[in-house]
Coordinates of C-alpha atoms (C1' of nucleotides) in Angstrom, one line a residue:
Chain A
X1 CA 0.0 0.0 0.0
X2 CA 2.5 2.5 1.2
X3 CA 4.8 1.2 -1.8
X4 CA 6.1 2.5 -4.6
X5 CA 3.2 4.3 -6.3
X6 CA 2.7 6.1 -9.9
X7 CA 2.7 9.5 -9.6
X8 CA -0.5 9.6 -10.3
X9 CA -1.5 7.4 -7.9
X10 CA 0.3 9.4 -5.9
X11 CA -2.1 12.6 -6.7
X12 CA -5.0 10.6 -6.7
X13 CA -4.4 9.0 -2.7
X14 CA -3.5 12.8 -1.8
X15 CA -6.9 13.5 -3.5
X16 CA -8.8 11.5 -1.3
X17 CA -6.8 12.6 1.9
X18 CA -7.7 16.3 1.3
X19 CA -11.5 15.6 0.7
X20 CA -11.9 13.8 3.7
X21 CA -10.2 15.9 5.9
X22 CA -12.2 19.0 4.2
X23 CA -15.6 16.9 4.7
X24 CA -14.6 16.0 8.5
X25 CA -14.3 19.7 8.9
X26 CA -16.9 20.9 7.5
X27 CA -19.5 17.8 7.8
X28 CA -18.1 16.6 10.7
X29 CA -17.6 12.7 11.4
X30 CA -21.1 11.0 10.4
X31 CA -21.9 12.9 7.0
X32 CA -18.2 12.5 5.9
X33 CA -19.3 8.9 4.7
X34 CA -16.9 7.2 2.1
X35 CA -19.2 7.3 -0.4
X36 CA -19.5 11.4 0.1
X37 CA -15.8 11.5 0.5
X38 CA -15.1 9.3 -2.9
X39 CA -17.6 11.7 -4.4
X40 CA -15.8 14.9 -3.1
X41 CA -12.4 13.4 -4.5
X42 CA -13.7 12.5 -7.9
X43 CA -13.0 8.9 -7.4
X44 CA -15.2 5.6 -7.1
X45 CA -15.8 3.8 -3.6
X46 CA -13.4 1.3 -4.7
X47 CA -10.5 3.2 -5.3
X48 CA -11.2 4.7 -1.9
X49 CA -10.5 1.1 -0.8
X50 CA -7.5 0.6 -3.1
X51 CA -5.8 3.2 -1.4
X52 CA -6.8 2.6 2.4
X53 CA -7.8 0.0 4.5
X54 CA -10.9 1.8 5.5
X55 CA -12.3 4.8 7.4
X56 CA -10.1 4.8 10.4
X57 CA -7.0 5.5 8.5
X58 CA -8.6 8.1 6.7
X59 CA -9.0 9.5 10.3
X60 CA -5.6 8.3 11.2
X61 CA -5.0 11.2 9.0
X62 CA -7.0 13.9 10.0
X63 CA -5.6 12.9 14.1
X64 CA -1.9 13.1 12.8
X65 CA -2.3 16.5 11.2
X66 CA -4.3 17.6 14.6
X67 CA -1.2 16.3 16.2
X68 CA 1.8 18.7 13.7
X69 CA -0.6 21.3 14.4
X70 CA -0.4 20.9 18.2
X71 CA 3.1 20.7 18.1
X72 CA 3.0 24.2 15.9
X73 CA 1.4 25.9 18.3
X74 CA 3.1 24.9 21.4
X75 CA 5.9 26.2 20.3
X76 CA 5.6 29.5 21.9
X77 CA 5.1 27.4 25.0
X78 CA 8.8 26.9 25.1
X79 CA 10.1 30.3 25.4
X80 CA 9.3 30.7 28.7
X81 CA 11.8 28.6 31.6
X82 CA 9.5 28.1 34.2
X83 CA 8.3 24.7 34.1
X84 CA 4.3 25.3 34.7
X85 CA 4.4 28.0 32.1
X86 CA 5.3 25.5 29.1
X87 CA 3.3 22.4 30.9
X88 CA 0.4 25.1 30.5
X89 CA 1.7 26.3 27.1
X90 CA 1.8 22.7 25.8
X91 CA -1.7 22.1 27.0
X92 CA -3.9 25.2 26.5
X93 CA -2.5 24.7 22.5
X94 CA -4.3 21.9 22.4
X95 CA -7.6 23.1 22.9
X96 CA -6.8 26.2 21.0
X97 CA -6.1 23.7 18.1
X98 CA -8.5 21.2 18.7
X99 CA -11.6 23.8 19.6
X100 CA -12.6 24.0 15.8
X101 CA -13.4 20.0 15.9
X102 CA -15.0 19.7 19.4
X103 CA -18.9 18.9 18.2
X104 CA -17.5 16.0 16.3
X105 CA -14.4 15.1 18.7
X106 CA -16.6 13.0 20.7
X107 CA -17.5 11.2 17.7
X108 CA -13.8 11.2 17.1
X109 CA -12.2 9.8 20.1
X110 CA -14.8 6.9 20.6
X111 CA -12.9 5.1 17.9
X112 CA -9.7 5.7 19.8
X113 CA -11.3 3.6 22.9
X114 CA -11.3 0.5 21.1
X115 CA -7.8 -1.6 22.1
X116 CA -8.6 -3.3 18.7
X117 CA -8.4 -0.4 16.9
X118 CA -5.2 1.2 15.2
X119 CA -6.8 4.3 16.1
X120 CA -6.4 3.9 19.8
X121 CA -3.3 6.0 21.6
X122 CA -1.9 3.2 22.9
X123 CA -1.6 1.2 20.2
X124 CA 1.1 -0.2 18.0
X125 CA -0.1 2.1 14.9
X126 CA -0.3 5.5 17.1
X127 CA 3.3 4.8 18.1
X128 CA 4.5 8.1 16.2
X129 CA 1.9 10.0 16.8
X130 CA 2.2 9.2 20.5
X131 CA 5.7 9.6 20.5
X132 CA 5.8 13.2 18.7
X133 CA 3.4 14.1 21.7
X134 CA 5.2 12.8 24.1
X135 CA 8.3 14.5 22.9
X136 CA 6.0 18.0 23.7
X137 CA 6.2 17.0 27.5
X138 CA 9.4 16.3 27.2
X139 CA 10.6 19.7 26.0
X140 CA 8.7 21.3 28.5
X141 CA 10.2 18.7 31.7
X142 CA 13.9 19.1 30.1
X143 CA 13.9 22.9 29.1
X144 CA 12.1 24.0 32.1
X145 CA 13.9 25.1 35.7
X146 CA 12.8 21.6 36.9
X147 CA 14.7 19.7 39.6
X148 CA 14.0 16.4 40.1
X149 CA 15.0 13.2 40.7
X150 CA 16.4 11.6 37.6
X151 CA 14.7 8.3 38.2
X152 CA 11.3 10.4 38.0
X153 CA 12.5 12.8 35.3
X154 CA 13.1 9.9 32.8
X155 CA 9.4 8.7 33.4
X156 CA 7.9 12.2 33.5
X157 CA 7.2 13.2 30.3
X158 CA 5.0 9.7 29.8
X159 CA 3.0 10.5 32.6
X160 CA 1.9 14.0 31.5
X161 CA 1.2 13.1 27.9
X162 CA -1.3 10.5 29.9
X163 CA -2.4 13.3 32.0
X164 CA -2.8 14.7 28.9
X165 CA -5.3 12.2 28.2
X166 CA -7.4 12.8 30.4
X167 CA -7.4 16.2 30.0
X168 CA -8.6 15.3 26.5
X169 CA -10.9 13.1 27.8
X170 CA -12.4 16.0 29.8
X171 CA -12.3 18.0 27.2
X172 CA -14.4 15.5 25.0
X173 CA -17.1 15.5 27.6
X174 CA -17.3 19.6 27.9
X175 CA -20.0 21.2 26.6
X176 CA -19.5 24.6 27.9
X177 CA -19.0 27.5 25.6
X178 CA -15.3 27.4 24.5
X179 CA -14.3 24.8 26.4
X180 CA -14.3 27.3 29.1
X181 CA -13.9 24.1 31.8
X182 CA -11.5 22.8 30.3
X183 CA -9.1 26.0 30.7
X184 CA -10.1 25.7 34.1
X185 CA -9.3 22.5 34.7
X186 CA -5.8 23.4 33.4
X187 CA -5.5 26.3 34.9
X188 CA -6.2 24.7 38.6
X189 CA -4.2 21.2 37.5
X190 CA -1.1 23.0 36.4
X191 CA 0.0 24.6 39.6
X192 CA -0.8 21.5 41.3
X193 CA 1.5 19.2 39.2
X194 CA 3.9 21.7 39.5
X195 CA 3.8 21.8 43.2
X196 CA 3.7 17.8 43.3
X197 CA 7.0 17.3 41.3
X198 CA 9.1 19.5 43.4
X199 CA 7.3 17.9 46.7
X200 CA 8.9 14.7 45.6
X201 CA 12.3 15.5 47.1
X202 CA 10.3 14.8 50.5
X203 CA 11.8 12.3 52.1
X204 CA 8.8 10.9 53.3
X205 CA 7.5 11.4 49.6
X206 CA 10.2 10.0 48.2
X207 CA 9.9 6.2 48.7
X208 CA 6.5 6.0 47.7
X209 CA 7.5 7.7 44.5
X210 CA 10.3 5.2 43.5
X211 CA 8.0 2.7 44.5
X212 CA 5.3 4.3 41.7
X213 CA 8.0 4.4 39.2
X214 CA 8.8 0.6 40.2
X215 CA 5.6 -0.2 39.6
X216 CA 5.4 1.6 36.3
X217 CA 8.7 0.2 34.7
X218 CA 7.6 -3.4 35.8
X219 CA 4.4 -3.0 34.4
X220 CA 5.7 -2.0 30.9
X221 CA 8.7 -4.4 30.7
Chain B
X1 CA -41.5 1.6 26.7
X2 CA -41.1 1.1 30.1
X3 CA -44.9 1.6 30.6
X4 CA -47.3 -1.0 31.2
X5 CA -46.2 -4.0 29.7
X6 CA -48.8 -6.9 29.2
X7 CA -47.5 -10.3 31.1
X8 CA -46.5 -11.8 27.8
X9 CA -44.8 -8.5 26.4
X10 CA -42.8 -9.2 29.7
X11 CA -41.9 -12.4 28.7
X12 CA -40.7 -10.8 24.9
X13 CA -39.1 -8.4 26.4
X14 CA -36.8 -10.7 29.1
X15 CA -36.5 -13.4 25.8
X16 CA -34.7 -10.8 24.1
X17 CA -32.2 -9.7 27.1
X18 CA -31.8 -13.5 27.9
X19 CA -31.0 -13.8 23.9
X20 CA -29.0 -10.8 24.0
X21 CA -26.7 -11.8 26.9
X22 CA -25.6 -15.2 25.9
X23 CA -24.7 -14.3 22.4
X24 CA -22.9 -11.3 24.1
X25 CA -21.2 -14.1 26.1
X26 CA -20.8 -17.2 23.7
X27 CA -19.9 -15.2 20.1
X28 CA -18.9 -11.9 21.5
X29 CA -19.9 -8.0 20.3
X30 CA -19.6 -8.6 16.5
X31 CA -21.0 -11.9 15.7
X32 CA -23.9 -11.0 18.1
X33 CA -25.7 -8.9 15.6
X34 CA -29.2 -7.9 15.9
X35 CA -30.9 -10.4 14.0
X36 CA -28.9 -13.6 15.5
X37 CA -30.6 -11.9 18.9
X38 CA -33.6 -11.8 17.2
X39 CA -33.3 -15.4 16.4
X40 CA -32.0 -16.7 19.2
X41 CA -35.1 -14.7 20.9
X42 CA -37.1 -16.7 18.4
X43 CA -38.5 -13.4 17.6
X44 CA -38.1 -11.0 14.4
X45 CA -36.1 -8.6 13.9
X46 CA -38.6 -5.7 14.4
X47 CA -39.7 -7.1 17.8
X48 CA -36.0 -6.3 19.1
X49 CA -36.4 -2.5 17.8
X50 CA -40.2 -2.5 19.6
X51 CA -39.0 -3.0 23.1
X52 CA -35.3 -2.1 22.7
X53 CA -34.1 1.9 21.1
X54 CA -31.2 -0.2 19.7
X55 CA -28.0 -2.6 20.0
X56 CA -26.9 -0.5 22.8
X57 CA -29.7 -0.4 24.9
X58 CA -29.2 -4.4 24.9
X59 CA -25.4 -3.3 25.7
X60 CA -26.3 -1.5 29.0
X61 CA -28.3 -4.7 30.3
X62 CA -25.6 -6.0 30.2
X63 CA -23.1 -3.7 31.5
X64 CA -26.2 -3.2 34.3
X65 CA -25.7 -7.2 35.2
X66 CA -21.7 -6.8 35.5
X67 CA -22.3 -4.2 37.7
X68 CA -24.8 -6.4 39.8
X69 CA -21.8 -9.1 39.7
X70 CA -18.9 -6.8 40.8
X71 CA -21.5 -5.6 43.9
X72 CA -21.8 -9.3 44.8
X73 CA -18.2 -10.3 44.6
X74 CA -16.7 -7.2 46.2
X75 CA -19.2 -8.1 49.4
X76 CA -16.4 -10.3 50.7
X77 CA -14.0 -7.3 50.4
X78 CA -15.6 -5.7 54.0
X79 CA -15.1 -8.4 55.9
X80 CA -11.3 -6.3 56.9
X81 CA -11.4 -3.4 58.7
X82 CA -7.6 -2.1 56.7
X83 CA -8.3 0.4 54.1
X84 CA -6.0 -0.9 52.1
X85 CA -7.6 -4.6 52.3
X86 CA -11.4 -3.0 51.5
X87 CA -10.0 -1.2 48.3
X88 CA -8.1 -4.7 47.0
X89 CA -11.0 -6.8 47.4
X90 CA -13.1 -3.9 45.6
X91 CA -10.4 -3.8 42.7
X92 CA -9.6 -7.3 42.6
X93 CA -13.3 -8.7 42.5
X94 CA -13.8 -6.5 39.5
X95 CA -11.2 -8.1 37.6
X96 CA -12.6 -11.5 38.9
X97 CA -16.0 -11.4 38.0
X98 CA -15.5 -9.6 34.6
X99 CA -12.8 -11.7 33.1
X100 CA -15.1 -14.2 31.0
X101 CA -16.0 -10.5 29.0
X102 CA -12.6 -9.6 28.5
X103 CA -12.9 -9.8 24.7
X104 CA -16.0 -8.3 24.8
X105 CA -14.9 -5.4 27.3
X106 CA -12.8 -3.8 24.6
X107 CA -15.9 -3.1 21.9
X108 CA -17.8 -2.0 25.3
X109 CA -15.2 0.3 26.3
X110 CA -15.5 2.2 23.0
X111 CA -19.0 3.8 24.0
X112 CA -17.2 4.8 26.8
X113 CA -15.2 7.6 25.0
X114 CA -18.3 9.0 23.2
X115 CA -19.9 12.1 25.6
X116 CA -23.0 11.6 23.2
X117 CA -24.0 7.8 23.6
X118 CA -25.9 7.0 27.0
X119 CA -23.1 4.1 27.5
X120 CA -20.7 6.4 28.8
X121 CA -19.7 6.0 32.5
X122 CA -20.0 10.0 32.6
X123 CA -23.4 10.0 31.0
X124 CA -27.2 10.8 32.9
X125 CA -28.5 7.4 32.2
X126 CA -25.4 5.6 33.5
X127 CA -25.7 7.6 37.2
X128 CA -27.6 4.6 38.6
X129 CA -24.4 2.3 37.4
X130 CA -21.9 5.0 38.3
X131 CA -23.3 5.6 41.6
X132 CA -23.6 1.6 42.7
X133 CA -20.2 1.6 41.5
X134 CA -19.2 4.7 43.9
X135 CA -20.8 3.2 46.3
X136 CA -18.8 0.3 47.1
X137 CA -15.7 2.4 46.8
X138 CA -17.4 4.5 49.7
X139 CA -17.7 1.7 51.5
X140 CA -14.1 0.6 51.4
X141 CA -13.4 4.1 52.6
X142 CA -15.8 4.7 55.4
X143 CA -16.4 1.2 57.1
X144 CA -12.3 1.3 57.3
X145 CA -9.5 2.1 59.6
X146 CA -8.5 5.4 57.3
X147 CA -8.3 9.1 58.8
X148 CA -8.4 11.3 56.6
X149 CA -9.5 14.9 56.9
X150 CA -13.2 15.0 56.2
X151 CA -13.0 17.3 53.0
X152 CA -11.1 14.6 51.5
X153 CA -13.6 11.6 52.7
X154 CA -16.2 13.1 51.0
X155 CA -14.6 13.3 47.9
X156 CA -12.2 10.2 48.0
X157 CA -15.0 7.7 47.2
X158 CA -15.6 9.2 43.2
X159 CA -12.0 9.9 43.0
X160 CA -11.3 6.0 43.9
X161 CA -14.3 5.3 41.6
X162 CA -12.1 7.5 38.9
X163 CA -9.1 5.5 39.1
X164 CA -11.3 2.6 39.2
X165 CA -12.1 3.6 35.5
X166 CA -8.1 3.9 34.9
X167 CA -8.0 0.9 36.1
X168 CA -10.8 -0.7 33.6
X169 CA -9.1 1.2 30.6
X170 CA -5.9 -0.6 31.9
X171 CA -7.6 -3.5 31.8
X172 CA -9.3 -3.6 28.2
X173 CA -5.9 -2.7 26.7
X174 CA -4.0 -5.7 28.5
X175 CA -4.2 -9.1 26.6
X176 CA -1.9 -10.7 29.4
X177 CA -2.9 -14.3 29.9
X178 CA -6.0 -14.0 32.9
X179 CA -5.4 -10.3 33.0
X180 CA -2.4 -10.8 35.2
X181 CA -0.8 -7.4 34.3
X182 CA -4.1 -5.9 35.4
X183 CA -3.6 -7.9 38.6
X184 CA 0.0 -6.6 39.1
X185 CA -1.4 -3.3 38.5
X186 CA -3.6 -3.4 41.6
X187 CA -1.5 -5.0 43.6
X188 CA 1.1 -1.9 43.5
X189 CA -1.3 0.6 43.2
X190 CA -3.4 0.1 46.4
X191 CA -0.5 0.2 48.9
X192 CA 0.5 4.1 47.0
X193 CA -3.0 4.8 47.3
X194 CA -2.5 3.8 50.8
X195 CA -0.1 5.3 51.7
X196 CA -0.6 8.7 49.7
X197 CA -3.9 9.4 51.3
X198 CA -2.2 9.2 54.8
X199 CA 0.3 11.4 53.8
X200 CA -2.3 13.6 53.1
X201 CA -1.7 14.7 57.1
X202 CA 1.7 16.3 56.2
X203 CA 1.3 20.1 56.5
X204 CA 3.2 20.7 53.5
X205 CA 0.9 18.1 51.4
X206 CA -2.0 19.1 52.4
X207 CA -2.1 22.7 51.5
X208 CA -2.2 20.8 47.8
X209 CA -4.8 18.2 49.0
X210 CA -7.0 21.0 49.9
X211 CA -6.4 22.7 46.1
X212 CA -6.7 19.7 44.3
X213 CA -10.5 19.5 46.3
X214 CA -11.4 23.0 45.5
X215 CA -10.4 22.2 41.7
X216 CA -12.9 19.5 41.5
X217 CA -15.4 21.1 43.1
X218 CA -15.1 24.1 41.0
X219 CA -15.8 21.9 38.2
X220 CA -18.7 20.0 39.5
X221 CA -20.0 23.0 40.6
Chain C
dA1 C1' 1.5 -2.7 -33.5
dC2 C1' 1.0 -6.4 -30.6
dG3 C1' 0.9 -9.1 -26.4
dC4 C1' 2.0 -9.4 -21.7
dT5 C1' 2.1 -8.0 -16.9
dC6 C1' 1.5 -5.1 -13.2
dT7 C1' -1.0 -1.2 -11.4
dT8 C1' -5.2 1.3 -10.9
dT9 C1' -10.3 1.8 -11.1
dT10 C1' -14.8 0.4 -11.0
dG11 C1' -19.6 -0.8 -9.6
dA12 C1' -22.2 -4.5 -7.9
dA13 C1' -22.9 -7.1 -3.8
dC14 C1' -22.9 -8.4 1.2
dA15 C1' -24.1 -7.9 6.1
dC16 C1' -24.9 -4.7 9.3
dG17 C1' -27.9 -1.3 12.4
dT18 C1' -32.0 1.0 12.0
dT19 C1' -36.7 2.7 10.4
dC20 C1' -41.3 2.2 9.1
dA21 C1' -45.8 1.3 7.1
dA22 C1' -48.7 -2.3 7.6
dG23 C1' -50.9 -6.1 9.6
dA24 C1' -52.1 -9.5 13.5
dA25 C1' -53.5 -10.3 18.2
dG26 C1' -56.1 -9.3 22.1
dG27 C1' -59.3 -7.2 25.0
dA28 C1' -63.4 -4.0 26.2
dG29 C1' -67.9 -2.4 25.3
dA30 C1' -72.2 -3.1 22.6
Chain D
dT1 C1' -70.8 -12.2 18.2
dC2 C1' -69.3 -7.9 16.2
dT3 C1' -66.6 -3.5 16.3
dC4 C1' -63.1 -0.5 17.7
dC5 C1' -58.8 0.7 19.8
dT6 C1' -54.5 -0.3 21.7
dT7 C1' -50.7 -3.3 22.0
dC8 C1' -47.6 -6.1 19.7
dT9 C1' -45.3 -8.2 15.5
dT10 C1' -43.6 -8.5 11.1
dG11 C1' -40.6 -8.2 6.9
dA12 C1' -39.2 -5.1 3.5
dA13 C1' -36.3 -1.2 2.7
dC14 C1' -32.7 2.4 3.5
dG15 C1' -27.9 3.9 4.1
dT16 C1' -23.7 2.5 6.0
dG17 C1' -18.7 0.3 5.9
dT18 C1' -16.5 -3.1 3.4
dT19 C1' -15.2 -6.8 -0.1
dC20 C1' -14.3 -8.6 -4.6
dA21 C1' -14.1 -10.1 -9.3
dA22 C1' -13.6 -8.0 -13.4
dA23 C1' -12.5 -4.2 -16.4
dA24 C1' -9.4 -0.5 -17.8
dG25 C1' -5.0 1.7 -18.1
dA26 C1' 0.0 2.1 -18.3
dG27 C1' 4.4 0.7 -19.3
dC28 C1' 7.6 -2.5 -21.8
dG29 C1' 9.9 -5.9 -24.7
dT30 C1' 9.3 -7.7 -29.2

DNA sequence: ACGCTCTTTTGAACACGTTCAAGAAGGAGA
DNA sequence: TCTCCTTCTTGAACGTGTTCAAAAGAGCGT
């Protein structure tokens, strides 16, 4: 599938990419059918099917190019050396970005629930897309003032991208104008993850977080 | 629907559930399509759609029934009067009791991500579910040994219930022979949980406790 | 120009969840 | 019994994602 391909086979699979991300914008997720989005490309169902395995790697698409454009706009995040300042920066860009494709996000994300599907975050397919968001966190842990242990430091950048998560999963479920809650939520959760790193040089703190990160590294070896 | 049923409607109606719930069992989600329910209801395929808005509607009977199960299994759990011992048993039973579904779990799960389908823990028809769920979490909490400041009581039954739902996405995504990983996972987790909500007496932690509380209640709020 | 082979394209067909107009069954009042 | 109304049941039909055998196109050696 991804191999060598004519030119115009080329043009004709971009084809089909940009008319399905321009119908999941404009018609969100249950009106972009393949049929419509074969129509919008000038192509037949079939050759829709010639050129993907089916409807979630269509959307495989339209969630990596949310992902670039994530990573563009938390860039500014990054200027700043305080470490709560680009944790916030890294995740108030994502519902900037994202805000445009909320009514149908719902829609969206219940694909990415399934452990079967490529589509999921944790699974073998989303590995780059997981990793490039990751590599967000990271930036923000390693750039930042941070001091921490370098046990937890190694892990940390994991854990907020699956904070992350369930931001997103908040964010999925809020119906408020804006996403107003979820700024909220990460304006409150910020401050609190920033005070929580630095408490971990507590001694009293400090064993039970080796013994979280014990648990963590066993659990994924 | 619900209304006044005649006795033999009654008897359709519980054909179709008893129908429903072993093909959800024996094939699993996809092969137990509405018409093999229909069939194995010895009924057509319209009656289904008469007493039941859809395939998911058949889906929460059954996620209503696991929910039964876990309530049943996790009784054994309050026999110990050590927080930590209440919240294992609570954990643990789950896994238990919902292990012949594991297959099945996973095409569950995916409603779970969708704010818009009734399915979803977070939604108003699932608050019966969610709240019998809660509940035995309170009960691990308040028939137990813990002291915890009572702000955080209040609260520390839906936050356990929360993780709970970690927990369950953990579980889906782990194809571990009998769910062991899951097991692991529990295993570690309640002794931090343990011991993290008794640090909660430190002054310097609980200045953030009390944050983290006013966050969530700002939200629910 | 002619075959030959590989790539690309097509539209019919399938099973699915869901909807719906129409009919069957059952009881209540005459 | 007959009539009327509500409750229950049915199977055809729609639009969906997906599959597939067959046709069309494109390059290439002769």
């Amino acid at each position: 599938m991804a191999d060598k391909l004519t030119a115009k086979a080329e043009q004709t699979r971009a084809g089909i990419v940009d008319a399905a991300l321009r119908l999941f914008r404009s018609e969100g997720y249950d009106a972009a059918t393949m049929r419509a989005i074969a129509d919008e490309a000038g192509v037949s169902l079939g050759s829709t099917y010639y050129y993907f395995s089916g409807k979630e790697e269509l959307i495989q698409a339209f969630y990596d190019q949310l992902q670039v454009d994530h990573g563009a706009a938390a860039e500014t995040a990054f200027d700043r050396a305080a470490f709560a300042d680009r944790l916030r920066g890294v995740m108030e860009s994502f519902v900037d970005v994202a805000e445009p494709f909320h009514d149908f996000g719902g829609q969206f994300f219940r694909n990415a629930a399934d452990p079967r599907s490529p589509l999921s975050p944790f699974s073998a397919e989303s590995a780059p897309a997981r990793e490039a968001s990751t590599a967000l966190f990271r930036r923000a842990v390693e750039g930042s003032d941070l001091k921490v242990a370098p046990a937890l430091s190694q892990e940390l950048p994991e854990l907020l991208w699956l904070l992350h998560m369930g931001v997103v999963l908040f964010w999925v479920h809020d119906d408020s104008e804006g996403q107003r809650r979820t700024r909220t939520l990460i304006a409150g959760l910020v401050p609190l993850v920033d005070r929580s790193v630095r408490l971990t040089r507590l001694p009293l703190v400090r064993g039970l977080v080796d013994d979280g990160i014990g648990l963590v590294r066993s659990l994924r070896g």
